[in-house]
CSV table of C-alpha atoms and ligand atoms in Angstrom, one decimal:
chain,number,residue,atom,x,y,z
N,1,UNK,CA,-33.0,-3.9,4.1
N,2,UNK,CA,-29.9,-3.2,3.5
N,3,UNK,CA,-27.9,0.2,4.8
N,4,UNK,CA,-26.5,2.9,2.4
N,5,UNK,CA,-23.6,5.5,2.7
N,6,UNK,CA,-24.0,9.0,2.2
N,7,UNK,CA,-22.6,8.8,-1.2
N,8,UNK,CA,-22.5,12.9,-1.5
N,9,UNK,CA,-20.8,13.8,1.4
N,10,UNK,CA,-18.2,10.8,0.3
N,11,UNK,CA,-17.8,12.0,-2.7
N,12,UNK,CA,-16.9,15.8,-1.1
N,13,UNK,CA,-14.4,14.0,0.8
N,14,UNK,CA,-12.8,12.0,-1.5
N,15,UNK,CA,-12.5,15.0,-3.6
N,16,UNK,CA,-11.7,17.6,-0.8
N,17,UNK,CA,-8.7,14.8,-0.2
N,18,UNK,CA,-8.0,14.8,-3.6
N,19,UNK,CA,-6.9,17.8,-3.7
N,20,UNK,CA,-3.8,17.9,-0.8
N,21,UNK,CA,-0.5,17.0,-2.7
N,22,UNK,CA,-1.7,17.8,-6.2
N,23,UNK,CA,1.0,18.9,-8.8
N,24,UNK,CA,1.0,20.2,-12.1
N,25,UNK,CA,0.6,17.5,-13.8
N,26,UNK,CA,-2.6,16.2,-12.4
N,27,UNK,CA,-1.0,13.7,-10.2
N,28,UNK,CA,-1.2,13.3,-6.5
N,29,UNK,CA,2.1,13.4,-4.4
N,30,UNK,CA,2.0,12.6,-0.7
N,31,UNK,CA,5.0,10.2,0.0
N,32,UNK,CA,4.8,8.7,3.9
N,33,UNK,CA,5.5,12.0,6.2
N,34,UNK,CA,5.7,14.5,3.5
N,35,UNK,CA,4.2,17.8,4.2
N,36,UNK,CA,1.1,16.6,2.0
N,37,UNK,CA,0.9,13.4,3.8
N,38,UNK,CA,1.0,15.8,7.3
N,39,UNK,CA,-1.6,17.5,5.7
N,40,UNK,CA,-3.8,15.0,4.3
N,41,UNK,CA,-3.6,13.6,8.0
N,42,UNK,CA,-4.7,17.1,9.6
N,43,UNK,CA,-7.4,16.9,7.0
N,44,UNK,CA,-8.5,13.5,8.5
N,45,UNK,CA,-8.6,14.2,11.9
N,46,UNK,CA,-10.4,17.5,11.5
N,47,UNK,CA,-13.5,15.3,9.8
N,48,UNK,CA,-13.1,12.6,12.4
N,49,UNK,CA,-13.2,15.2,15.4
N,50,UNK,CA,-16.3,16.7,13.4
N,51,UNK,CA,-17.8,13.4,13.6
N,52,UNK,CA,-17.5,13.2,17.2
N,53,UNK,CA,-14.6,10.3,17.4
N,54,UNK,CA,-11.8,10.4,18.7
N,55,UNK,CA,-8.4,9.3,16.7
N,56,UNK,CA,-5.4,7.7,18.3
N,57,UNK,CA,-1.9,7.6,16.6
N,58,UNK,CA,0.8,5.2,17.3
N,59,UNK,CA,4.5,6.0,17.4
N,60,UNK,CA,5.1,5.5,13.3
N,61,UNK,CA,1.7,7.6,12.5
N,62,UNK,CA,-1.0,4.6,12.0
N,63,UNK,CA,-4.1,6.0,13.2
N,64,UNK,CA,-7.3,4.1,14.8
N,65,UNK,CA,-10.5,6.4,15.3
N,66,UNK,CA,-13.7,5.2,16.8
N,67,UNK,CA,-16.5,6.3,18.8
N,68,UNK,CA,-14.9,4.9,22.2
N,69,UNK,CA,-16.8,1.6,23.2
N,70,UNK,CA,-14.9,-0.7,25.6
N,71,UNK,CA,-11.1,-0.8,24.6
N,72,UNK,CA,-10.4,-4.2,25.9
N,73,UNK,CA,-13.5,-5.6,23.2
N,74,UNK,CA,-12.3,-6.8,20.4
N,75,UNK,CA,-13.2,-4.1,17.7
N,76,UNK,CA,-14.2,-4.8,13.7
N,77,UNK,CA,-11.7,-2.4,11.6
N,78,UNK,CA,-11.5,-1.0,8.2
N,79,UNK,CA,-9.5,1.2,6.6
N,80,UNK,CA,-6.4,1.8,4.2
N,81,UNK,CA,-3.8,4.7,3.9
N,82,UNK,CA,-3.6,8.2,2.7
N,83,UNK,CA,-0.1,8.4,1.6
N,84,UNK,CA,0.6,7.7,-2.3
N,85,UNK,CA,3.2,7.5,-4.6
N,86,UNK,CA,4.9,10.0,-6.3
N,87,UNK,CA,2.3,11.6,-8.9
N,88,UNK,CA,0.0,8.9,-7.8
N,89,UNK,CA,-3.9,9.3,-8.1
N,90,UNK,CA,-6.8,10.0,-5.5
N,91,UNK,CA,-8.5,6.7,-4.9
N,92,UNK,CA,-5.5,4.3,-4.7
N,93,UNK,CA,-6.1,4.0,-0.5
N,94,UNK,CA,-7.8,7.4,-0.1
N,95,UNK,CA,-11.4,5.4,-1.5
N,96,UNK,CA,-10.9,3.1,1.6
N,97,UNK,CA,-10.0,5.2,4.6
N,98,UNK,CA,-12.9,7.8,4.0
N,99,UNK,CA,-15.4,4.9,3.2
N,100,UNK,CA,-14.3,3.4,6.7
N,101,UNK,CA,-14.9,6.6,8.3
N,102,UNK,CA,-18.4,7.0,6.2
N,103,UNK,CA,-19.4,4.2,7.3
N,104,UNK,CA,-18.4,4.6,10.6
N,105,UNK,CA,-20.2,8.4,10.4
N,106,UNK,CA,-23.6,6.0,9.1
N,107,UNK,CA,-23.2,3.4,12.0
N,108,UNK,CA,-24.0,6.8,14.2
N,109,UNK,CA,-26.2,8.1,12.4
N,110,UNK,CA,-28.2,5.5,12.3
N,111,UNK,CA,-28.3,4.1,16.4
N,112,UNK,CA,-27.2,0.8,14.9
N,113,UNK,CA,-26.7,-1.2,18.6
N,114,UNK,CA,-23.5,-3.2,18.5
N,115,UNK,CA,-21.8,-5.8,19.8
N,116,UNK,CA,-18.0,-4.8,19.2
N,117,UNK,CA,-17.0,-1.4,18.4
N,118,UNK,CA,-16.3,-0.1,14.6
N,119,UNK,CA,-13.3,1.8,13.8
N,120,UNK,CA,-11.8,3.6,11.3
N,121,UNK,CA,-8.0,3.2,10.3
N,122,UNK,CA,-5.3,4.9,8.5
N,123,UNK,CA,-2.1,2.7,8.3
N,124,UNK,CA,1.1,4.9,7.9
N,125,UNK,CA,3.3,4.4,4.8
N,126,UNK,CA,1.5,1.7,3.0
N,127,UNK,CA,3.5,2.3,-0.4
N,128,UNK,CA,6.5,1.6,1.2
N,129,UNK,CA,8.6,4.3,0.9
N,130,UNK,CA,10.9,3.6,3.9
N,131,UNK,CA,9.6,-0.3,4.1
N,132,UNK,CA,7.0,-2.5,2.5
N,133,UNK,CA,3.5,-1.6,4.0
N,134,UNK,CA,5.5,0.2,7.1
N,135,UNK,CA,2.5,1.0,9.2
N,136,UNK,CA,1.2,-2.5,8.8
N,137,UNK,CA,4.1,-4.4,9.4
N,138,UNK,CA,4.8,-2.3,12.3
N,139,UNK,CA,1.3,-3.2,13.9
N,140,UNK,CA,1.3,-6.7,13.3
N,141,UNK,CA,5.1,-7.7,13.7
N,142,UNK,CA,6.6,-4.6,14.7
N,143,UNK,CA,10.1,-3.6,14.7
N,144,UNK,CA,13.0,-2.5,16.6
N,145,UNK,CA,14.7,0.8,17.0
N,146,UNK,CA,18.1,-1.0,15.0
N,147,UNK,CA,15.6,-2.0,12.5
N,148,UNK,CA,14.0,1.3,11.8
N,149,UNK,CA,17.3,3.4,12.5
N,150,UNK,CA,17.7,1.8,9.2
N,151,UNK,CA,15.2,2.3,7.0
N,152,UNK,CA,16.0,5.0,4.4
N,153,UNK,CA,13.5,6.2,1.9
N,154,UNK,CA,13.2,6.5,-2.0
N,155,UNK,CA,15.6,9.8,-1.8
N,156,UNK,CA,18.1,8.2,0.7
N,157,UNK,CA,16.5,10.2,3.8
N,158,UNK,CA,16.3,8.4,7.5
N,159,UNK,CA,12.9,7.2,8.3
N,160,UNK,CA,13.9,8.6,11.5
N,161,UNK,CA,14.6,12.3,10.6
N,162,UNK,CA,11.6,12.3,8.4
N,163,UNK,CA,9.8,11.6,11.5
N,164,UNK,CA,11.3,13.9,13.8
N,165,UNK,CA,10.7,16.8,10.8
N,166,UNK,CA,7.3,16.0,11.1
N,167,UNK,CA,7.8,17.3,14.9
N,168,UNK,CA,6.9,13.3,16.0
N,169,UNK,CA,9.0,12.0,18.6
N,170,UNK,CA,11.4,9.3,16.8
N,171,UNK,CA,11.6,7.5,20.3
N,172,UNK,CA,7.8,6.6,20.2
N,173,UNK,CA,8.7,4.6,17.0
N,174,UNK,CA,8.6,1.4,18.0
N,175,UNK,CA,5.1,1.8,20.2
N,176,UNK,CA,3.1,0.0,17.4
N,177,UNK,CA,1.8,-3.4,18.5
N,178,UNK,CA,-1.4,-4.0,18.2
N,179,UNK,CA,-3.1,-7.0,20.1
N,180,UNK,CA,-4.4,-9.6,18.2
N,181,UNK,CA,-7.3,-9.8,20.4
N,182,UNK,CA,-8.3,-6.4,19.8
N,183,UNK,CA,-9.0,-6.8,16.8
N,184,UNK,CA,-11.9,-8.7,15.0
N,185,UNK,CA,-11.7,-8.6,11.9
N,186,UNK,CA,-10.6,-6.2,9.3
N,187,UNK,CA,-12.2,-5.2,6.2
N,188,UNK,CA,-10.9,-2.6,3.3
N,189,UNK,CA,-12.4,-1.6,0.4
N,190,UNK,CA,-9.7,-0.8,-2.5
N,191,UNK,CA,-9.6,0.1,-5.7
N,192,UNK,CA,-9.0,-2.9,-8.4
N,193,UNK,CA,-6.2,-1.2,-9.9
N,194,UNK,CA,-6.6,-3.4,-13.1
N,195,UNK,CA,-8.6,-4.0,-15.9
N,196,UNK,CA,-10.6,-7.0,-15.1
N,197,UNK,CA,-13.7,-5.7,-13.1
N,198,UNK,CA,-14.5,-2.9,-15.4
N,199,UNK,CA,-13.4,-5.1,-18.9
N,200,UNK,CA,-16.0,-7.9,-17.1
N,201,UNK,CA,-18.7,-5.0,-17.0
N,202,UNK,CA,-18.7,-6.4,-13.3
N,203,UNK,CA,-19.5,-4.0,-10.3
N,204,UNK,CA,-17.7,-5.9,-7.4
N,205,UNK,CA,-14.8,-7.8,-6.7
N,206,UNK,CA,-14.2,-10.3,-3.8
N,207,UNK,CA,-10.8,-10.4,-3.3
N,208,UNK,CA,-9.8,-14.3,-2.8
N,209,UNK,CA,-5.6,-13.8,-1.7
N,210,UNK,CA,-3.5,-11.0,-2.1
N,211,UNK,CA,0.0,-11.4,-4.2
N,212,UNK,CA,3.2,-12.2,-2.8
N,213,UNK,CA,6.0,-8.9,-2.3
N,214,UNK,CA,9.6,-8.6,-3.3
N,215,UNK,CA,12.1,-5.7,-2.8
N,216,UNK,CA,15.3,-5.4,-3.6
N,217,UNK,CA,18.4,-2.6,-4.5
N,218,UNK,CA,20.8,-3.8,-6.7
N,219,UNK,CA,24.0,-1.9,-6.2
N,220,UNK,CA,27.0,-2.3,-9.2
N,221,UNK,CA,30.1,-0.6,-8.6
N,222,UNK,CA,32.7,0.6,-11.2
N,223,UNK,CA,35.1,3.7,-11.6
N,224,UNK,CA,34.1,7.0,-12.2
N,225,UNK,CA,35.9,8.2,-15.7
N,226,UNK,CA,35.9,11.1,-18.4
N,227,UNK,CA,33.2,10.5,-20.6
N,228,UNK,CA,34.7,11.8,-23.5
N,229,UNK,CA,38.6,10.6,-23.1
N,230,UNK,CA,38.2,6.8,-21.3
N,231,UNK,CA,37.9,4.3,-24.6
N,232,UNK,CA,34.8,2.1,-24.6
N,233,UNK,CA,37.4,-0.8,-23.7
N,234,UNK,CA,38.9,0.5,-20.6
N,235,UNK,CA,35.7,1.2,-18.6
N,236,UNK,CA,34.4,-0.4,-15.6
N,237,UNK,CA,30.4,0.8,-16.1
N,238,UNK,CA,28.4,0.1,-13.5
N,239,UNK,CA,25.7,1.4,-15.6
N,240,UNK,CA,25.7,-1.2,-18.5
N,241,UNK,CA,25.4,-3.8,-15.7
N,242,UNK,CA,22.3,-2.0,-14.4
N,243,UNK,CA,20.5,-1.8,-18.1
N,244,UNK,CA,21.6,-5.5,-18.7
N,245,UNK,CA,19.8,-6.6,-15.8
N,246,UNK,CA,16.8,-4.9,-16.3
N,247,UNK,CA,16.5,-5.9,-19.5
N,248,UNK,CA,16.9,-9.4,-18.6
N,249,UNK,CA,13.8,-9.1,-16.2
N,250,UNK,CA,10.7,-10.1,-18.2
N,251,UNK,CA,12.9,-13.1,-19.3
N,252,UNK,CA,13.5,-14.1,-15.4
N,253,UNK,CA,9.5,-12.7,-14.8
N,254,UNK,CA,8.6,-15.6,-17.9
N,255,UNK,CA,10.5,-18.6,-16.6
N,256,UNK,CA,9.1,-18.3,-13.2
N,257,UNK,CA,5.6,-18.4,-14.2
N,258,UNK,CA,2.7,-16.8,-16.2
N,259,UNK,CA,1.8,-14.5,-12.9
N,260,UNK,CA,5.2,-13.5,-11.9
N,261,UNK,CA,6.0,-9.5,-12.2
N,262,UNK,CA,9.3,-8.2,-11.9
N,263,UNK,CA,9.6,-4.2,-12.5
N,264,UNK,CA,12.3,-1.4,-11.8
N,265,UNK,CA,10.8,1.6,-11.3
N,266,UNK,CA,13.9,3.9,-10.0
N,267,UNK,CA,17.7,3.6,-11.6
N,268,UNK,CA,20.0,5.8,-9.6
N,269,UNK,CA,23.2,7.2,-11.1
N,270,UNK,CA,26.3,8.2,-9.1
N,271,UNK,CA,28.0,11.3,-9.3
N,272,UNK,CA,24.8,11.7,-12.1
N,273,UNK,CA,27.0,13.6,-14.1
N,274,UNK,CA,26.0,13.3,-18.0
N,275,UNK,CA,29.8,13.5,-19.0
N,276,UNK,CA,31.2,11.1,-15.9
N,277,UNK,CA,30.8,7.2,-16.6
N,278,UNK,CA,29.3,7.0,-13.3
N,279,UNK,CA,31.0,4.7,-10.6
N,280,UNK,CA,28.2,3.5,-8.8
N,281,UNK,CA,24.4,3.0,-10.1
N,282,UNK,CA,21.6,1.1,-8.0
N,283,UNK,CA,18.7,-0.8,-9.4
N,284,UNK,CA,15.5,-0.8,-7.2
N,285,UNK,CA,13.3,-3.6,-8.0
N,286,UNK,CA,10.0,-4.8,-7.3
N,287,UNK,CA,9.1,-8.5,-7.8
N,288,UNK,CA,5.8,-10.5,-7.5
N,289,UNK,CA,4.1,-13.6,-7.2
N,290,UNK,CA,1.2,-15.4,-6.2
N,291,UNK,CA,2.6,-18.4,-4.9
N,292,UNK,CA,5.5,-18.2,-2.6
N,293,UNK,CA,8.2,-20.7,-3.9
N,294,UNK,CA,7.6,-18.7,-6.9
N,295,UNK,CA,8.2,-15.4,-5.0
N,296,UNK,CA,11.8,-17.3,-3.7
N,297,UNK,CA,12.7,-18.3,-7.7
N,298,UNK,CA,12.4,-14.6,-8.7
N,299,UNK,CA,14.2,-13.5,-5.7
N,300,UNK,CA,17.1,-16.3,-6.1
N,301,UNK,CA,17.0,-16.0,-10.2
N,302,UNK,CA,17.3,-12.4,-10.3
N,303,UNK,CA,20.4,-11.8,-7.5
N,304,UNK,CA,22.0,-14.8,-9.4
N,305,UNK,CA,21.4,-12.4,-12.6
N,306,UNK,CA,22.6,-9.7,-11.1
N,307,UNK,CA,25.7,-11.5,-9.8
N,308,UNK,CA,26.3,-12.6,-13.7
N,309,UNK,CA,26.1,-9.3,-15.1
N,310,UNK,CA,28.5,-7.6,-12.8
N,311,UNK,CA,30.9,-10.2,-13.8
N,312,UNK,CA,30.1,-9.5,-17.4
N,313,UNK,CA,30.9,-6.2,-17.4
N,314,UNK,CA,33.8,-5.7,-15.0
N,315,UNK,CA,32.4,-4.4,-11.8
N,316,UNK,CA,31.1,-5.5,-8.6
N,317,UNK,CA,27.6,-6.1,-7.4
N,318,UNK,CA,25.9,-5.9,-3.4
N,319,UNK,CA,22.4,-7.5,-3.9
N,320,UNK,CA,20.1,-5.9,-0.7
N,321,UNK,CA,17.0,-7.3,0.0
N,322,UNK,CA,13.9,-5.8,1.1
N,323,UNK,CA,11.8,-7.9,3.7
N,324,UNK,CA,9.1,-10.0,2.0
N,325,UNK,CA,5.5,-10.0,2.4
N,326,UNK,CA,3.6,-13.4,1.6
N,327,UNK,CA,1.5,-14.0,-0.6
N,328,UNK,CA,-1.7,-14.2,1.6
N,329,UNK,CA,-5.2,-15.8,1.6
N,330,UNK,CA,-8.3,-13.8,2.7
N,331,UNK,CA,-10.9,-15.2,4.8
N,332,UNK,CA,-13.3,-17.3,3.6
N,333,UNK,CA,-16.1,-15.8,5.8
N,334,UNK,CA,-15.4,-12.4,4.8
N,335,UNK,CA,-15.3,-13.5,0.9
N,336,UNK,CA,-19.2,-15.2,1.7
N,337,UNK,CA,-20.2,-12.2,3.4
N,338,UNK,CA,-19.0,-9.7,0.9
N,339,UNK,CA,-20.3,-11.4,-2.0
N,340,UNK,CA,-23.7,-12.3,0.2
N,341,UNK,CA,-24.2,-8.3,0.7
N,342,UNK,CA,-22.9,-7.4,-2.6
N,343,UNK,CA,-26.2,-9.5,-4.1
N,344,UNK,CA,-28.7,-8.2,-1.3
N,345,UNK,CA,-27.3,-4.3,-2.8
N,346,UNK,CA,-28.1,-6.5,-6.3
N,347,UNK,CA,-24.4,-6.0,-7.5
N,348,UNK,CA,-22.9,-8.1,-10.0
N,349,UNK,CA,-19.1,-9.5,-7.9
N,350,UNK,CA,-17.0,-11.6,-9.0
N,351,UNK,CA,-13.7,-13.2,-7.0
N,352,UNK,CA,-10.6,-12.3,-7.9
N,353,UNK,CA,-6.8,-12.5,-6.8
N,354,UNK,CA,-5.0,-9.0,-5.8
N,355,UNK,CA,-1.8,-8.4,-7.8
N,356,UNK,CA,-1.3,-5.1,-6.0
N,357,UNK,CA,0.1,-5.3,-2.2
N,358,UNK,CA,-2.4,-4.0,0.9
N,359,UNK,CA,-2.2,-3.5,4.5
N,360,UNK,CA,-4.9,-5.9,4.2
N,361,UNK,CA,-2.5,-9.0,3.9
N,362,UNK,CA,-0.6,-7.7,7.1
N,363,UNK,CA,-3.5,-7.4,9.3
N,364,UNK,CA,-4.6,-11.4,7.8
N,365,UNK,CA,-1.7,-12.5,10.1
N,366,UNK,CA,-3.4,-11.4,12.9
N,367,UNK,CA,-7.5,-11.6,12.3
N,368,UNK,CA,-10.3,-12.7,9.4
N,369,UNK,CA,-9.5,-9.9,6.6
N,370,UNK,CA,-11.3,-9.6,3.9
N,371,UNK,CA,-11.1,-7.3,0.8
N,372,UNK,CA,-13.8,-5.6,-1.7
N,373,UNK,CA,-12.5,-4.1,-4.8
N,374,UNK,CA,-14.7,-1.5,-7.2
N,375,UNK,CA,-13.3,-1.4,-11.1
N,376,UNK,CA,-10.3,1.0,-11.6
N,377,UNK,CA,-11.2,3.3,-15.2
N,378,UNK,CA,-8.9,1.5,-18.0
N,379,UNK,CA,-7.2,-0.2,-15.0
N,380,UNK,CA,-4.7,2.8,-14.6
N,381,UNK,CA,-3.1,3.4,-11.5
N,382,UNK,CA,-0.6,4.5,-9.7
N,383,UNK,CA,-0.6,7.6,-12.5
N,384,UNK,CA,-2.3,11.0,-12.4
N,385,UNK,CA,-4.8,9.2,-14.4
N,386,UNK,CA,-6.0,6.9,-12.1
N,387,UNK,CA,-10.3,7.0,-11.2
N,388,UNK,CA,-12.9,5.5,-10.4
N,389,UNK,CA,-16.8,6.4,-11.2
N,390,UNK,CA,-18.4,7.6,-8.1
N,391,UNK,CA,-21.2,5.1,-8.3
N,392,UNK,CA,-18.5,2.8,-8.5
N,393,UNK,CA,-17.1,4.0,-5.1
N,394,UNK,CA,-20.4,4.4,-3.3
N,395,UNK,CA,-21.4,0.4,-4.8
N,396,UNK,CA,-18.0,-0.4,-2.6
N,397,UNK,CA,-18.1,1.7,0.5
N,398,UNK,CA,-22.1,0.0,0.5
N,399,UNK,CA,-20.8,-3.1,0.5
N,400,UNK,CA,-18.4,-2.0,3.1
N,401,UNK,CA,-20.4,-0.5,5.2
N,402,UNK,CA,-22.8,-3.7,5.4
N,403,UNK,CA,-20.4,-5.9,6.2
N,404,UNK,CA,-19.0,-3.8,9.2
N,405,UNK,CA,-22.6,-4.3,10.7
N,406,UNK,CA,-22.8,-7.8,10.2
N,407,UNK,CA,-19.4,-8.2,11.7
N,408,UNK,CA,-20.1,-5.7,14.8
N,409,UNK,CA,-23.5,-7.5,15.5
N,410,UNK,CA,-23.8,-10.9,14.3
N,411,UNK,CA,-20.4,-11.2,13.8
N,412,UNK,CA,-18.3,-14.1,11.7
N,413,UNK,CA,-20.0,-17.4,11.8
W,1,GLV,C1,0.8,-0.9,-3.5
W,1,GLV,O1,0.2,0.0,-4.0
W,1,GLV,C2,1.5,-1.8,-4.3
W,1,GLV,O2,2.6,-1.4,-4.7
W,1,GLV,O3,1.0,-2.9,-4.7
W,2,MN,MN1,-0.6,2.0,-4.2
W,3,MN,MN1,-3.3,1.1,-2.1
């Protein structure tokens, strides 16, 4: 027989959640360490406290709750993140972190006996904002305090002052390392994010790898000048080097191959006066790819481009990388089990890549992870407009919640 979440009082959750960070236009903002973030956080701990478990935080705000159990055993986790990006939805990451705590609520609930503890996670900073999946990377690989004295988010703020205005001691930063022997495996349940499951009229997906992660700023530099009295000749425009790149990019995306992204989501102008030809503009980019040497040739094809166009147009380029993530394959195991338990629930699944990043593909480099997805409405995302059907998200967090047990009894085989 197979076990089944409280889909109600998930649903109350997801939609109490839902509604810390929300602006006016619909969409959900709680950037890493925001005051929504801090309070979407608060609102986590409060339900795992009323659930009786207990919630540990490292030094960069990645948060592991359980019901105790002994610490040195190795412990099945699931989970995903709470922060979003700016006017982001409410499932993107919110759908997996309350499903792990449901079904860790259900494992109670229910006196299931196990062999290895369950527990509940909440990595910090998933979208990135000061690094790629920060709270992730920081558990697996961690970093150092030169490394994160660095880090600088989306509106040029210190990773560290964002965490001391959140009253957290910057000096605990580093304390992240998790031991690979304490954990299992890891499982998280995620919104598709795409159009596939729902176009398919399929209820599951069985995530087989997770795409490979880019990151970089391209900076141009020019002269600042009068926009009305400089002549069109005698400009050094930093900022028609910026639009020619970007408009080069689905031409760089196309002659890597048919899966490789490349997008830029953020332009920034300096001084950003309308009347000043600005004398400095930056290019934030995000490029993809399934297959790594593919992930290298849109990294190496688009600095080279970048490199061309400054030349082109008169001014100077600094190309500054992000660290990449890998593309990464999930367990097979975990794919067997989820689509086992996805048929015992009689869902239809299917197995599919990820094109959108996870914690997930972090926490691969140190145990079996696995990934279900449940179908994203029109596969909108990462917009206010973003949702899933609630039988949707309780088919998932099912499927969730039946693996954990199979994993904290039986275990991988
Ligand atoms: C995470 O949401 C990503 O950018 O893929
Ligand atoms: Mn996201
Ligand atoms: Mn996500």
């Amino acid at each position: 027989m197979s076990l089944t979440v409280n889909a109600g009082r998930l649903r109350a959750d997801l939609q109490a959640l839902g509604e810390i960070g929300r602006g006016p236009d619909g969409g959900i903002s709680r950037t890493a360490f925001s005051a929504a973030d801090l309070q979407a956080r608060e609102w986590y701990q409060s339900a795992c406290r009323e659930a009786g478990l207990t919630v540990q935080v490292d030094g960069i705000g990645n948060m592991v709750a359980g019901a105790g159990g002994d610490p040195a055993a190795a412990a099945v986790w699931s989970g995903s993140h709470l922060d979003t990006v700016p006017s982001g939805g409410a499932f993107d990451g919110a759908v997996g972190a309350v499903a792990a705590l449901e079904c860790v609520r259900r494992i109670a609930e229910e006196g299931i006996g196990l062999r290895r503890p369950v527990r509940a996670i909440v990595f910090a900073d998933e979208e990135g904002n000061y690094s790629p999946l920060l709270g992730s990377s920081a558990l697996v690989q961690g970093f150092t305090a030169g490394q994160l004295a660095q880090m600088t988010g989306r509106d040029g703020d210190r990773l560290t002052d964002a965490i001391a205005a959140a009253g957290w001691d910057p000096g605990r930063l580093t304390a992240t390392r998790v031991s690979p022997n304490a954990v299992y495996a890891f499982a998280e349940l995620h919104i598709e994010q795409g159009p596939k499951l729902e176009a398919a009229g399929t209820q599951i997906g069985v995530v087989s790898s997770i795409v490979g992660l880019g990151g970089a700023v391209a900076e141009f530099r020019g002269r600042a000048d009068h926009a009305g009295t400089t002549p069109m000749t005698a400009r050094q425009d930093p900022m028609l080097a910026a639009a020619d790149l970007i408009a080069g990019l689905p031409g760089i995306a196309a002659s890597v191959g048919p899966a490789a992204v490349a997008t830029c989501g953020r332009v920034d102008a300096h001084p950003g006066g309308a009347n000043v030809v600005p004398d400095r503009v930056s290019v934030t980019l995000d490029f993809r790819d399934p297959d790594a040497a593919n992930l290298a040739a849109l990294s190496a094809r688009i600095s080279a481009r970048a490199a061309e166009v400054a030349r082109a147009h008169g001014v100077t380029s600094v190309w500054l990388p992000d660290e990449q993530i890998a593309p990464t394959s999930l367990d097979a195991r975990m794919q067997a089990m989820i689509a086992e338990h996805a048929t015992s629930l009689e869902l239809s699944a299917v197995s599919m890549p990820s094109g959108a990043g996870h914690d997930a593909q972090n926490m691969a480099t140190i145990a079996p992870a696995g990934m279900i997805f449940v179908p994203s409405a029109g596969g909108r995302s990462h917009c206010p407009e973003e949702h899933t059907d609630w039988a949707d998200v309780t088919n998932g967090a099912n499927v969730l919640l039946n693996i954990l047990v199979e994993l904290a009894t039986a275990g991988l085989s």
